[in-house]
Short mmCIF file of C-alpha atoms and ligand atoms in Angstrom, two decimals:
data_model
loop_
_atom_site.label_atom_id
_atom_site.label_comp_id
_atom_site.label_asym_id
_atom_site.label_seq_id
_atom_site.Cartn_x
_atom_site.Cartn_y
_atom_site.Cartn_z
CA UNK A 1342 0.00 0.00 0.00
CA UNK A 1343 2.74 2.41 1.09
CA UNK A 1344 4.85 1.43 -1.88
CA UNK A 1345 1.95 2.00 -4.30
CA UNK A 1346 1.39 5.42 -2.79
CA UNK A 1347 5.10 6.22 -3.12
CA UNK A 1348 5.12 5.20 -6.80
CA UNK A 1349 2.05 7.32 -7.45
CA UNK A 1350 3.57 10.33 -5.71
CA UNK A 1351 6.97 9.97 -7.37
CA UNK A 1352 5.46 9.74 -10.84
CA UNK A 1353 3.40 12.83 -10.12
CA UNK A 1354 6.54 14.58 -8.95
CA UNK A 1355 8.39 13.55 -12.09
CA UNK A 1356 5.66 14.86 -14.37
CA UNK A 1357 5.52 18.13 -12.47
CA UNK A 1358 9.26 18.48 -12.84
CA UNK A 1359 9.14 17.65 -16.54
CA UNK A 1360 6.62 20.36 -17.33
CA UNK A 1361 7.69 23.90 -16.75
CA UNK A 1362 4.75 26.10 -17.76
CA UNK A 1363 5.60 29.57 -18.92
CA UNK A 1364 4.29 32.44 -16.81
CA UNK A 1365 3.31 35.01 -19.40
CA UNK A 1366 3.76 38.67 -18.77
CA UNK A 1367 0.46 40.52 -19.16
CA UNK A 1368 2.20 43.57 -20.69
CA UNK A 1369 1.30 43.91 -24.39
CA UNK A 1370 3.98 43.33 -26.98
CA UNK A 1371 4.43 45.27 -30.19
CA UNK A 1372 2.13 43.96 -32.95
CA UNK A 1373 3.59 41.11 -35.00
CA UNK A 1374 2.12 39.08 -37.84
CA UNK A 1375 3.46 35.94 -39.49
CA UNK A 1376 2.04 34.24 -42.58
CA UNK A 1377 2.96 31.09 -44.44
CA UNK A 1378 5.04 31.19 -47.61
CA UNK A 1379 6.73 34.10 -49.33
CA UNK A 1380 3.37 35.41 -50.52
CA UNK A 1381 2.62 36.01 -46.88
CA UNK A 1382 4.48 39.29 -47.33
CA UNK A 1383 1.53 40.70 -49.30
CA UNK A 1384 -0.90 39.35 -46.74
CA UNK A 1385 1.11 40.93 -43.93
CA UNK A 1386 1.24 44.23 -45.78
CA UNK A 1387 -2.58 44.34 -45.90
CA UNK A 1388 -2.96 43.19 -42.32
CA UNK A 1389 -0.39 45.71 -41.13
CA UNK A 1390 -2.72 48.55 -42.14
CA UNK A 1391 -4.91 47.41 -39.24
CA UNK A 1392 -2.26 46.23 -36.78
CA UNK A 1393 -0.13 49.37 -37.07
CA UNK A 1394 -3.15 51.53 -36.23
CA UNK A 1395 -3.80 49.62 -33.01
CA UNK A 1396 -6.54 47.44 -34.58
CA UNK A 1397 -7.60 43.97 -33.57
CA UNK A 1398 -5.60 40.92 -34.66
CA UNK A 1399 -8.74 39.19 -35.92
CA UNK A 1400 -9.56 42.09 -38.28
CA UNK A 1401 -5.97 42.14 -39.51
CA UNK A 1402 -5.91 38.41 -40.20
CA UNK A 1403 -9.21 38.55 -42.08
CA UNK A 1404 -8.06 41.50 -44.17
CA UNK A 1405 -4.83 39.72 -45.10
CA UNK A 1406 -6.61 36.48 -45.98
CA UNK A 1407 -9.12 38.33 -48.15
CA UNK A 1408 -6.28 39.86 -50.13
CA UNK A 1409 -4.98 36.38 -50.86
CA UNK A 1410 -8.44 35.12 -51.81
CA UNK A 1411 -8.71 37.96 -54.33
CA UNK A 1412 -5.72 36.75 -56.37
CA UNK A 1413 -6.82 34.75 -59.37
CA UNK A 1414 -3.62 32.87 -60.14
CA UNK A 1415 -2.97 31.24 -56.85
CA UNK A 1416 -3.66 28.16 -54.76
CA UNK A 1417 -6.08 29.99 -52.49
CA UNK A 1418 -9.54 31.25 -53.42
CA UNK A 1419 -11.71 30.68 -56.46
CA UNK A 1420 -8.82 30.93 -58.93
CA UNK A 1421 -7.13 27.89 -57.38
CA UNK A 1422 -6.84 24.31 -58.58
CA UNK A 1423 -10.09 22.34 -58.59
CA UNK A 1424 -10.77 18.89 -57.20
CA UNK A 1425 -10.46 15.89 -59.52
CA UNK A 1426 -14.02 16.50 -60.78
CA UNK A 1427 -13.03 20.00 -61.89
CA UNK A 1428 -14.75 21.93 -59.08
CA UNK A 1429 -13.01 24.44 -56.82
CA UNK A 1430 -13.85 23.87 -53.16
CA UNK A 1431 -12.54 26.14 -50.43
CA UNK A 1432 -11.72 25.63 -46.74
CA UNK A 1433 -11.11 28.32 -44.15
CA UNK A 1434 -11.18 29.03 -40.44
CA UNK A 1435 -10.59 31.80 -37.91
CA UNK A 1436 -9.93 31.75 -34.17
CA UNK A 1437 -9.79 34.76 -31.84
CA UNK A 1438 -8.39 35.73 -28.46
CA UNK A 1439 -11.44 34.37 -26.61
CA UNK A 1440 -11.13 30.91 -28.22
CA UNK A 1441 -14.12 31.74 -30.40
CA UNK A 1442 -13.75 29.97 -33.70
CA UNK A 1443 -15.56 29.46 -36.98
CA UNK A 1444 -14.86 27.48 -40.12
CA UNK A 1445 -16.18 26.44 -43.50
CA UNK A 1446 -15.19 23.44 -45.59
CA UNK A 1447 -15.91 22.36 -49.16
CA UNK A 1448 -17.43 25.75 -49.87
CA UNK A 1449 -18.14 26.42 -53.54
CA UNK A 1450 -18.57 29.65 -55.55
CA UNK A 1451 -18.04 32.06 -52.67
CA UNK A 1452 -15.12 34.45 -53.00
CA UNK A 1453 -14.15 35.03 -49.38
CA UNK A 1454 -14.39 31.86 -47.31
CA UNK A 1455 -12.44 33.53 -44.47
CA UNK A 1456 -15.24 36.06 -43.99
CA UNK A 1457 -17.86 33.31 -44.10
CA UNK A 1458 -15.85 31.46 -41.42
CA UNK A 1459 -15.89 34.61 -39.31
CA UNK A 1460 -19.65 34.89 -39.72
CA UNK A 1461 -20.04 31.25 -38.63
CA UNK A 1462 -18.10 32.20 -35.50
CA UNK A 1463 -20.05 35.38 -34.83
CA UNK A 1464 -23.58 34.50 -35.90
CA UNK A 1465 -24.06 30.82 -35.13
CA UNK A 1466 -23.60 28.58 -32.10
CA UNK A 1467 -21.50 26.27 -34.31
CA UNK A 1468 -17.87 26.03 -35.35
CA UNK A 1469 -17.89 24.34 -38.78
CA UNK A 1470 -20.33 24.48 -41.70
CA UNK A 1471 -19.68 22.43 -44.82
CA UNK A 1472 -20.67 22.13 -48.46
CA UNK A 1473 -24.12 23.25 -49.53
CA UNK A 1474 -25.07 24.27 -45.99
CA UNK A 1475 -22.05 26.56 -45.79
CA UNK A 1476 -22.92 28.05 -49.17
CA UNK A 1477 -26.54 28.59 -48.15
CA UNK A 1478 -25.37 30.28 -44.95
CA UNK A 1479 -23.06 32.55 -46.96
CA UNK A 1480 -25.85 33.54 -49.35
CA UNK A 1481 -28.22 34.19 -46.44
CA UNK A 1482 -25.61 36.56 -45.04
CA UNK A 1483 -25.07 38.67 -48.10
CA UNK A 1484 -22.25 36.86 -49.91
CA UNK A 1485 -22.59 36.66 -53.70
CA UNK A 1486 -22.70 33.44 -55.72
CA UNK A 1487 -19.78 33.57 -58.17
CA UNK A 1488 -19.78 31.81 -61.55
CA UNK A 1489 -18.70 28.17 -61.56
CA UNK A 1490 -15.63 28.49 -63.77
CA UNK A 1491 -11.94 27.82 -63.52
CA UNK A 1492 -9.33 30.56 -63.72
CA UNK A 1493 -7.14 30.31 -66.85
CA UNK A 1494 -4.17 28.93 -64.90
CA UNK A 1495 -6.32 26.39 -63.00
CA UNK A 1496 -7.98 25.30 -66.26
CA UNK A 1497 -4.59 24.73 -67.84
CA UNK A 1498 -3.33 22.81 -64.80
CA UNK A 1499 -6.49 20.70 -64.60
CA UNK A 1500 -6.40 19.81 -68.30
CA UNK A 1501 -2.78 18.74 -67.90
CA UNK A 1502 -3.69 16.67 -64.86
CA UNK A 1503 -6.56 15.01 -66.75
CA UNK A 1504 -4.11 13.66 -69.32
CA UNK A 1505 -3.03 11.06 -66.75
CA UNK A 1506 -5.64 11.55 -64.01
CA UNK A 1507 -3.22 9.96 -61.59
CA UNK A 1508 -4.48 10.14 -58.02
CA UNK A 1509 -1.31 10.55 -56.01
CA UNK A 1510 -2.00 12.81 -53.07
CA UNK A 1511 1.09 14.91 -52.64
CA UNK A 1512 1.31 18.47 -51.57
CA UNK A 1513 3.71 21.31 -52.19
CA UNK A 1514 7.04 19.60 -52.33
CA UNK A 1515 8.81 22.59 -53.75
CA UNK A 1516 11.58 20.96 -55.72
CA UNK A 1517 9.99 17.70 -56.75
CA UNK A 1518 9.94 16.70 -60.39
CA UNK A 1519 6.48 15.12 -60.78
CA UNK A 1520 3.57 17.07 -62.22
CA UNK A 1521 0.92 16.30 -59.59
CA UNK A 1522 0.08 18.90 -58.45
CA UNK A 1523 1.65 21.29 -60.95
CA UNK A 1524 4.46 23.56 -59.86
CA UNK A 1525 3.39 26.53 -57.77
CA UNK A 1526 1.73 29.21 -59.85
CA UNK A 1527 2.78 32.83 -59.97
CA UNK A 1528 0.96 35.86 -58.74
CA UNK A 1529 0.68 38.85 -61.04
CA UNK A 1530 3.83 40.35 -59.54
CA UNK A 1531 5.70 37.14 -60.33
CA UNK A 1532 6.07 35.74 -56.83
CA UNK A 1533 5.36 32.07 -56.12
CA UNK A 1534 2.38 30.67 -54.42
CA UNK A 1535 1.52 27.54 -52.45
CA UNK A 1536 -1.36 25.52 -51.14
CA UNK A 1537 -2.41 27.22 -47.93
CA UNK A 1538 -2.28 30.67 -46.44
CA UNK A 1539 -2.03 30.45 -42.64
CA UNK A 1540 -1.79 33.67 -40.65
CA UNK A 1541 -1.34 34.36 -36.94
CA UNK A 1542 -1.05 37.78 -35.34
CA UNK A 1543 -0.49 39.58 -32.06
CA UNK A 1544 -2.03 43.04 -31.76
CA UNK A 1545 -1.14 46.16 -29.76
CA UNK A 1546 -3.56 45.14 -27.01
CA UNK A 1547 -1.60 41.91 -26.57
CA UNK A 1548 -4.36 39.79 -28.12
CA UNK A 1549 -3.83 37.01 -30.64
CA UNK A 1550 -5.93 35.67 -33.52
CA UNK A 1551 -5.40 33.52 -36.56
CA UNK A 1552 -6.92 32.54 -39.87
CA UNK A 1553 -6.37 30.01 -42.65
CA UNK A 1554 -7.65 29.93 -46.21
CA UNK A 1555 -7.05 27.35 -48.90
CA UNK A 1556 -8.44 25.41 -51.83
CA UNK A 1557 -6.76 22.36 -50.32
CA UNK A 1558 -4.85 19.78 -52.24
CA UNK A 1559 -5.05 20.20 -56.03
CA UNK A 1560 -7.13 17.52 -57.81
CA UNK A 1561 -8.24 16.04 -54.52
CA UNK A 1562 -11.04 13.51 -54.23
CA UNK A 1563 -14.42 15.25 -54.23
CA UNK A 1564 -15.41 15.97 -50.64
CA UNK A 1565 -11.88 15.66 -49.27
CA UNK A 1566 -11.12 18.20 -46.55
CA UNK A 1567 -7.64 18.75 -45.13
CA UNK A 1568 -6.36 20.33 -41.95
CA UNK A 1569 -6.98 23.97 -42.84
CA UNK A 1570 -10.54 24.41 -41.52
CA UNK A 1571 -10.01 22.08 -38.56
CA UNK A 1572 -9.37 23.95 -35.32
CA UNK A 1573 -6.39 22.37 -33.58
CA UNK A 1574 -5.04 21.01 -36.86
CA UNK A 1575 -4.62 23.89 -39.35
CA UNK A 1576 -4.95 26.62 -36.73
CA UNK A 1577 -4.93 27.03 -32.99
CA UNK A 1578 -4.85 30.16 -30.84
CA UNK A 1579 -4.49 30.29 -27.08
CA UNK A 1580 -4.35 33.89 -25.97
CA UNK A 1581 -2.35 32.97 -22.84
CA UNK A 1582 0.37 31.21 -24.76
CA UNK A 1583 0.54 31.71 -28.52
CA UNK A 1584 -0.83 30.63 -31.86
CA UNK A 1585 0.19 28.28 -34.65
CA UNK A 1586 -0.79 27.44 -38.21
CA UNK A 1587 0.26 24.86 -40.75
CA UNK A 1588 0.69 24.23 -44.45
CA UNK A 1589 1.22 21.03 -46.36
CA UNK A 1590 -0.32 17.56 -46.30
CA UNK A 1591 -3.37 18.10 -44.14
CA UNK A 1592 -4.01 14.46 -43.32
CA UNK A 1593 -0.67 14.25 -41.48
CA UNK A 1594 -1.41 17.44 -39.55
CA UNK A 1595 -4.86 16.19 -38.52
CA UNK A 1596 -3.39 12.88 -37.27
CA UNK A 1597 -1.35 14.70 -34.63
CA UNK A 1598 -3.72 17.67 -33.97
CA UNK A 1599 -0.71 19.61 -35.20
CA UNK A 1600 -1.23 23.25 -34.26
CA UNK A 1601 -2.78 22.40 -30.89
CA UNK A 1602 0.32 20.33 -30.22
CA UNK A 1603 2.60 23.23 -31.20
CA UNK A 1604 0.77 25.59 -28.83
CA UNK A 1605 0.94 23.03 -26.02
CA UNK A 1606 4.69 22.71 -26.55
CA UNK A 1607 4.97 26.50 -26.27
CA UNK A 1608 2.94 26.33 -23.07
CA UNK A 1609 5.59 23.97 -21.70
CA UNK A 1610 8.17 26.68 -22.31
CA UNK A 1611 9.56 25.74 -25.71
CA UNK A 1612 10.32 28.50 -28.20
CA UNK A 1613 8.05 28.71 -31.27
CA UNK A 1614 10.71 27.13 -33.49
CA UNK A 1615 11.35 24.22 -31.13
CA UNK A 1616 7.61 23.71 -30.63
CA UNK A 1617 7.21 23.47 -34.43
CA UNK A 1618 10.17 21.10 -34.65
CA UNK A 1619 8.76 18.77 -32.01
CA UNK A 1620 5.43 18.61 -33.88
CA UNK A 1621 7.21 17.89 -37.19
CA UNK A 1622 9.23 15.16 -35.50
CA UNK A 1623 6.02 13.61 -34.23
CA UNK A 1624 4.90 13.19 -37.86
CA UNK A 1625 8.26 11.96 -39.10
CA UNK A 1626 8.64 9.45 -36.26
CA UNK A 1627 5.31 7.79 -37.12
CA UNK A 1628 6.49 6.89 -40.62
CA UNK A 1629 9.87 8.26 -41.73
CA UNK A 1630 9.68 6.70 -45.22
CA UNK A 1631 6.27 8.26 -45.91
CA UNK A 1632 7.40 11.58 -44.46
CA UNK A 1633 10.26 11.72 -46.97
CA UNK A 1634 7.68 12.13 -49.72
CA UNK A 1635 5.49 14.83 -48.24
CA UNK A 1636 5.64 18.31 -46.87
CA UNK A 1637 4.25 19.78 -43.68
CA UNK A 1638 5.37 23.11 -42.26
CA UNK A 1639 4.33 24.62 -38.94
CA UNK A 1640 4.55 28.33 -38.14
CA UNK A 1641 4.09 29.71 -34.62
CA UNK A 1642 3.99 33.02 -32.79
CA UNK A 1643 4.04 33.29 -29.03
CA UNK A 1644 2.49 35.79 -26.67
CA UNK A 1645 5.79 37.67 -26.40
CA UNK A 1646 5.92 38.17 -30.16
CA UNK A 1647 8.60 35.54 -30.75
CA UNK A 1648 8.06 33.45 -33.87
CA UNK A 1649 9.48 30.35 -35.52
CA UNK A 1650 8.80 27.62 -38.05
CA UNK A 1651 9.93 24.11 -38.92
CA UNK A 1652 9.12 21.82 -41.85
CA UNK A 1653 9.56 18.24 -42.97
CA UNK A 1654 11.11 19.27 -46.30
CA UNK A 1655 13.41 22.01 -47.42
CA UNK A 1656 11.63 24.98 -48.99
CA UNK A 1657 9.00 26.08 -46.47
CA UNK A 1658 9.05 29.85 -46.06
CA UNK A 1659 7.12 32.39 -44.06
CA UNK A 1660 6.78 36.16 -43.92
CA UNK A 1661 7.00 38.30 -40.81
CA UNK A 1662 6.01 41.90 -40.23
CA UNK A 1663 6.37 43.96 -37.08
CA UNK A 1664 7.40 47.49 -36.17
CA UNK A 1665 11.00 46.28 -36.40
CA UNK A 1666 11.11 44.03 -39.43
CA UNK A 1667 9.46 43.04 -42.66
CA UNK A 1668 10.94 40.00 -44.35
CA UNK A 1669 10.56 36.52 -45.76
CA UNK A 1670 12.44 33.76 -43.99
CA UNK A 1671 13.22 30.12 -44.61
CA UNK A 1672 13.23 27.58 -41.83
CA UNK A 1673 15.01 24.44 -40.70
CA UNK A 1674 13.75 21.09 -41.97
CA UNK A 1675 14.25 17.34 -41.65
CA UNK A 1676 14.75 16.28 -45.27
CA UNK A 1677 16.04 17.83 -48.44
CA UNK A 1678 13.27 16.20 -50.53
CA UNK A 1679 13.84 12.49 -50.43
CA UNK A 1680 17.40 12.87 -49.19
CA UNK A 1681 17.99 11.87 -45.59
N1 LIG B 1014 -3.01 22.01 -45.92
C1 LIG B 1014 -4.01 22.03 -46.86
C2 LIG B 1014 -4.68 20.76 -47.11
O1 LIG B 1014 -4.18 19.70 -46.78
O2 LIG B 1014 -5.74 20.78 -47.67
#
């Protein structure tokens, strides 16, 4: 009996020693925003118009995401690659400083899924609306039904894909040679684009919010939804600790509740970069051979305004903007595509 009690107490002691929760300073930091991929610099530029004026992180994130959704030659919004049946379906979510969240998945013919996600958060008791129901909700709330047509670049990519119609789910391996999905497309200014725009921000009041918008994996199975609209997978915000977002193969992110895991690592005292690395390693450890062929990148920002990222493959980038800096950065990774 005594021995059992001792074992119970010592294991409790060990776990208390192992976890060293961060005590966050209530003082607000300077605003900071980080967004996935190099195109995040444009998103940050839009969002900064709100953050620099003392505005709310949620408004900034939505404004940035809407900019991305307006681009017609990119992998986000209605100009993006369709599913394998030739239909563009969009996923998005937002989460604010009060842990309010809203999301839409498999949304068709609506230009700004991020704003529909915000309306789900603000106007309904629910978190996630999908498919026709999400579209009906958008129309009921003043969003316009857009024509069902592919952008010129998506049409070209889809026609090329149809030549083989090979269903090989892969996602944004930057330097791979195969044509599924096609190489990242260019924005009008010539910069590259990728599958998912994930954004997390800290505002001048010291509050954090995040948003994600994507068309998901190009030429996906009809009805397939990835990590992006799933709270805790594609996005998680905890206003006491920090926020994280992800890009890449959504199924792998969902399997480990990726961004929730990153935030929990930050809660234990790890820096954003280390927290992202530990989450990436969780994926790689499950199946290193599979991980060699896919990309996942995590991006995190903590309550102090520190940020960091980590990816499975070489090539994941993110953009940061604050009062002190405005730049695009690469990050550390596990594999240089297929090379251990
Ligand atoms: N990360 C985007 C997706 O898997 O759909």
